[in-house]
JSON list of C-alpha atoms in Angstrom, two decimals:
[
{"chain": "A", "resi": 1, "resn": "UNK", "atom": "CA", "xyz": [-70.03, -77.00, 39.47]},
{"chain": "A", "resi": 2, "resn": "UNK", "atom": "CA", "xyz": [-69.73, -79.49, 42.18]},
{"chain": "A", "resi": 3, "resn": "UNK", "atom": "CA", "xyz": [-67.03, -79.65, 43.95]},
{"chain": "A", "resi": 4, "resn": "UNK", "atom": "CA", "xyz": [-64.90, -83.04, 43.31]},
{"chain": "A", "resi": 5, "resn": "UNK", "atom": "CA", "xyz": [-64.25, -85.64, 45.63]},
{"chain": "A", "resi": 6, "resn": "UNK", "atom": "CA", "xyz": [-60.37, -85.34, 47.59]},
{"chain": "A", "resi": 7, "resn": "UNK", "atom": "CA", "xyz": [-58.64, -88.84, 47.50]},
{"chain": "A", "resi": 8, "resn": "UNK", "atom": "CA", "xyz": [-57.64, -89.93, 51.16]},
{"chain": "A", "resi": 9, "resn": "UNK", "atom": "CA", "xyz": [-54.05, -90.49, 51.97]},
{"chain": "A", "resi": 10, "resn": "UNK", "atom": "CA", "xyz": [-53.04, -92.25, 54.74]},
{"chain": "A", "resi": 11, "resn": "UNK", "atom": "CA", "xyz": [-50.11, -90.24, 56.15]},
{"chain": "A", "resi": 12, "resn": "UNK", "atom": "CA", "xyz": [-49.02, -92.70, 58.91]},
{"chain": "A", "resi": 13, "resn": "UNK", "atom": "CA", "xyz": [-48.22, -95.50, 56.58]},
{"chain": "A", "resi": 14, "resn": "UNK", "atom": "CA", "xyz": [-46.01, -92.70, 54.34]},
{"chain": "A", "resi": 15, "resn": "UNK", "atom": "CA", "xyz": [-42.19, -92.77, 54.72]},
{"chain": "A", "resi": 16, "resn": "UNK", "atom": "CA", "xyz": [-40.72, -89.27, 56.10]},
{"chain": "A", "resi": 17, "resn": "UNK", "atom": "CA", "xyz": [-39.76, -88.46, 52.52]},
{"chain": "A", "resi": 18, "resn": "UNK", "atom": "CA", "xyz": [-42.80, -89.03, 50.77]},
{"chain": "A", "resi": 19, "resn": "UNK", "atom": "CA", "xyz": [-44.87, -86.99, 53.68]},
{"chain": "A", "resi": 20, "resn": "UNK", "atom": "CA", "xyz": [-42.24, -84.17, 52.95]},
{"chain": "A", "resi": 21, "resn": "UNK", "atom": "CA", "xyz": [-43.29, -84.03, 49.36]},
{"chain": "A", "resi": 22, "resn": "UNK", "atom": "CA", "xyz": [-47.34, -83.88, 50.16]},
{"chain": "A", "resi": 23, "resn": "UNK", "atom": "CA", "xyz": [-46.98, -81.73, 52.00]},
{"chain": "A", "resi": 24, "resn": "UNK", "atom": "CA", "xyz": [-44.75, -79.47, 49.59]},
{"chain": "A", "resi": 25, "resn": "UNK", "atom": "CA", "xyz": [-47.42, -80.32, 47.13]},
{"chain": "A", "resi": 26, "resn": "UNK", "atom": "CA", "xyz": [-50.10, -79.07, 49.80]},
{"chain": "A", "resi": 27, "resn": "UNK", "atom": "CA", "xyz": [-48.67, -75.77, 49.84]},
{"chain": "A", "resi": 28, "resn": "UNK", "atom": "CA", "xyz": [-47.33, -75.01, 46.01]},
{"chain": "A", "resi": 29, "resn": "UNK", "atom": "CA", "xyz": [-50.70, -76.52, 44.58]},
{"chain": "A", "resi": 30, "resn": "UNK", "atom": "CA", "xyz": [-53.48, -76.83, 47.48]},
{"chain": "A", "resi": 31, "resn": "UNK", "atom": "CA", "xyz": [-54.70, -79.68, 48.90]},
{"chain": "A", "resi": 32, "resn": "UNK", "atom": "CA", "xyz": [-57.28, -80.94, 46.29]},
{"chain": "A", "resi": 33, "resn": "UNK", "atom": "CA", "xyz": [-54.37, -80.84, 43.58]},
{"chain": "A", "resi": 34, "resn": "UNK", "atom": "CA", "xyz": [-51.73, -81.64, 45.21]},
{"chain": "A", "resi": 35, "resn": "UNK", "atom": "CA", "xyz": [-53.56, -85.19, 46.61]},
{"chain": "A", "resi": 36, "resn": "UNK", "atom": "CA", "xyz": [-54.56, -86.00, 43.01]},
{"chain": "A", "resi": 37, "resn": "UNK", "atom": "CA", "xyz": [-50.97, -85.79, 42.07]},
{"chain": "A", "resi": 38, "resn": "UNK", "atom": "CA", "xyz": [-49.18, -87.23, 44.84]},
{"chain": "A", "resi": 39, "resn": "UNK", "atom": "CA", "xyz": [-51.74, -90.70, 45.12]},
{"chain": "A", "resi": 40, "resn": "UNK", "atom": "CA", "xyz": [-50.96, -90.49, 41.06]},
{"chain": "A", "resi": 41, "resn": "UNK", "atom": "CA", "xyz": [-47.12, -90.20, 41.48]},
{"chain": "A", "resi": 42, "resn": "UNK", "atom": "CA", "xyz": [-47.57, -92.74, 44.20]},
{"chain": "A", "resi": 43, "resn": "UNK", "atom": "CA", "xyz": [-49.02, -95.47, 42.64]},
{"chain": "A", "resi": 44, "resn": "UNK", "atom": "CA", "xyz": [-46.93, -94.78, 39.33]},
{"chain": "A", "resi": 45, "resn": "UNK", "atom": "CA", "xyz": [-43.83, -95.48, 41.11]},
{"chain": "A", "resi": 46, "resn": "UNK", "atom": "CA", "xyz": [-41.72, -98.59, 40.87]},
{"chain": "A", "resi": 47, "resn": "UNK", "atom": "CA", "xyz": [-41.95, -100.70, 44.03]},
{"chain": "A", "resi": 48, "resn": "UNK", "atom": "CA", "xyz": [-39.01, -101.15, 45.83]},
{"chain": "A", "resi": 49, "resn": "UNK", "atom": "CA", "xyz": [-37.45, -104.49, 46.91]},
{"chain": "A", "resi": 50, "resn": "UNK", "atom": "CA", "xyz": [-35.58, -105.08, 49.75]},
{"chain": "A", "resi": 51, "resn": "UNK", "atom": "CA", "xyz": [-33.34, -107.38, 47.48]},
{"chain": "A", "resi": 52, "resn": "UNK", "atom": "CA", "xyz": [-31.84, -104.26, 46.64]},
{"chain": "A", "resi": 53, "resn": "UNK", "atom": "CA", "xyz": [-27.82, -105.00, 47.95]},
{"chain": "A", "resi": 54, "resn": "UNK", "atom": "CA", "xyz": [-26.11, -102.28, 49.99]},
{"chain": "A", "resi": 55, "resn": "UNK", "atom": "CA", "xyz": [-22.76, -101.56, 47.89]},
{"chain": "A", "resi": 56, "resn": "UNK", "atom": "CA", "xyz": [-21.05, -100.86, 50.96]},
{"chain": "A", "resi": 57, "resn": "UNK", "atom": "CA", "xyz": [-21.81, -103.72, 53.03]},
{"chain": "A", "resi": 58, "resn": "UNK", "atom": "CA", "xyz": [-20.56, -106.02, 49.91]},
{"chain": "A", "resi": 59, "resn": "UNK", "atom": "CA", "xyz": [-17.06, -104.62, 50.08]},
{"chain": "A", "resi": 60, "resn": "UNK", "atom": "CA", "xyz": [-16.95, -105.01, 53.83]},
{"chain": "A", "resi": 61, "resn": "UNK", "atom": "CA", "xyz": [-18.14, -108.71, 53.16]},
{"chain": "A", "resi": 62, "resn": "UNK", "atom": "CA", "xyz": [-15.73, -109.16, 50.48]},
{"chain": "A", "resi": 63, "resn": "UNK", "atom": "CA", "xyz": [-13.06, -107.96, 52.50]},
{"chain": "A", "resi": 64, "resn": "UNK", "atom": "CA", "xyz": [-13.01, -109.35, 55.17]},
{"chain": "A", "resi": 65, "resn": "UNK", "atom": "CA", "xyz": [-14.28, -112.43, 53.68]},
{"chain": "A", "resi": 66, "resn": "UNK", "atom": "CA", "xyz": [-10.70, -112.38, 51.74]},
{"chain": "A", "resi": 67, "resn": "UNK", "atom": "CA", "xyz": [-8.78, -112.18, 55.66]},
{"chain": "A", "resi": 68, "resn": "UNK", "atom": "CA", "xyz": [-10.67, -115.24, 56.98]},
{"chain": "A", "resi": 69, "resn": "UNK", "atom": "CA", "xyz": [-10.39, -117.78, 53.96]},
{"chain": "A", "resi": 70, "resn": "UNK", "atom": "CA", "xyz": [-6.88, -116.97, 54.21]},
{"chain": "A", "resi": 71, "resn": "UNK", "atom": "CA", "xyz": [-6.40, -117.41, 58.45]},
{"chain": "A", "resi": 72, "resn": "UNK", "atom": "CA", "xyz": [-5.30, -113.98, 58.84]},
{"chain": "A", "resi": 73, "resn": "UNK", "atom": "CA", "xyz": [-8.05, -113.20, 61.04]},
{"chain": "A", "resi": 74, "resn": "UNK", "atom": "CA", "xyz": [-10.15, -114.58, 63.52]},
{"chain": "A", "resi": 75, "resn": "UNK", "atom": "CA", "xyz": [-13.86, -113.05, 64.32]},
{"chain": "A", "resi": 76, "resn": "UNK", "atom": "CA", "xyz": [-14.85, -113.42, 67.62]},
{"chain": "A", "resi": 77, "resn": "UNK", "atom": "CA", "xyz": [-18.53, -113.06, 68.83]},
{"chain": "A", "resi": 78, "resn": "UNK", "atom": "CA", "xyz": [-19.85, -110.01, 69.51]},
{"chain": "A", "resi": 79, "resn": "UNK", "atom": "CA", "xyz": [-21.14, -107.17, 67.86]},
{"chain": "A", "resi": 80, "resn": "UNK", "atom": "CA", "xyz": [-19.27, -104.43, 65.91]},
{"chain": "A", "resi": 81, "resn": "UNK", "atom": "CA", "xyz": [-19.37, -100.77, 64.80]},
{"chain": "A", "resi": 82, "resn": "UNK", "atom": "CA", "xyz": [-17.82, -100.49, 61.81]},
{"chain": "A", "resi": 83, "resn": "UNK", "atom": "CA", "xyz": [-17.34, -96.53, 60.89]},
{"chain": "A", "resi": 84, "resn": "UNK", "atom": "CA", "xyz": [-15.23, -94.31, 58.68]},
{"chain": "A", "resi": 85, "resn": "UNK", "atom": "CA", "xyz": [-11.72, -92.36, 59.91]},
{"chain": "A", "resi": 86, "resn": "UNK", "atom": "CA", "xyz": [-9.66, -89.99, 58.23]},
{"chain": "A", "resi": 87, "resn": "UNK", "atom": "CA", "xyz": [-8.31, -92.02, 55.24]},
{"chain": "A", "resi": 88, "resn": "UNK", "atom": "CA", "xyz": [-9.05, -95.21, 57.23]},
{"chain": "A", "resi": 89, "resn": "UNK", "atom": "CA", "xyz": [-11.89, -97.66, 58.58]},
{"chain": "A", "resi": 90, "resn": "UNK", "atom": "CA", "xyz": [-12.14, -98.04, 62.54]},
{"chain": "A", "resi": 91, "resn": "UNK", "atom": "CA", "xyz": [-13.49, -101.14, 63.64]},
{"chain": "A", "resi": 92, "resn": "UNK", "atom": "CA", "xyz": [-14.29, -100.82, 67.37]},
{"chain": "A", "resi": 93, "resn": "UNK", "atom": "CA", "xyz": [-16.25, -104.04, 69.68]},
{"chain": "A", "resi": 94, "resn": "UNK", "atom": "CA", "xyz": [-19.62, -103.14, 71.36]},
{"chain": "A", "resi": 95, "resn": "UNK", "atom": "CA", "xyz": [-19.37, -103.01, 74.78]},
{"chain": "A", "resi": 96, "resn": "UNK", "atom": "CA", "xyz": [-22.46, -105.10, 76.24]},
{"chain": "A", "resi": 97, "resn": "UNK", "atom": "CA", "xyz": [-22.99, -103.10, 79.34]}
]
C-alpha cells in the first residue's frame, strides 16, 4: 500500500499554543496522523477577530471615563502602568528615561 502523502504545516506562522498542540499530537499519534488532524482542527476552527473587546480594559475605560466627565480628574500626558494590588489598583507614571 503506498504510503500517503503528509500535509505541510507551516510552523513559523503558528501561534505558541497551537505549535504546543502539534506537537502533542506528534508524539500521542505520530506525525502522519497527527498533521491530518491538526491542519483538520485548524481549518475547522472559528476565526478570530480582533473586534473581540478586552472586559478589563472596558471597566478601566468606564471608570475613569466616569472621573473625567465629572472634573474630578485630570489626565496628563504620558504613559501609564496600570496593575493590580492587594484589594486595590496601583496606577504608577512611566518614567521616560
Amino acid at each position: 500500500m503506498p504510503r500517503r502523502k503528509s500535509v505541510a504545516i507551516d510552523e513559523k506562522n503558528l501561534k505558541k499554543g497551537e505549535l504546543r498542540k502539534l506537537n502533542a499530537l506528534r508524539k500521542s499519534l505520530g506525525p502522519d496522523i497527527a498533521e491530518r488532524a491538526f491542519s483538520e482542527w485548524y481549518s475547522a476552527r472559528p476565526e478570530l477577530s480582533e473586534d473581540i473587546p478586552d472586559r478589563g480594559a472596558e471597566m478601566i475605560a468606564e471608570a475613569v471615563y466616569k472621573l473625567v466627565d465629572g472634573k474630578n480628574l485630570q489626565i496628563p500626558r504620558g504613559g501609564y502602568l496600570v496593575r493590580r494590588g492587594r484589594g486595590r489598583v496601583i496606577v504608577e507614571r512611566l518614567n521616560s528615561d
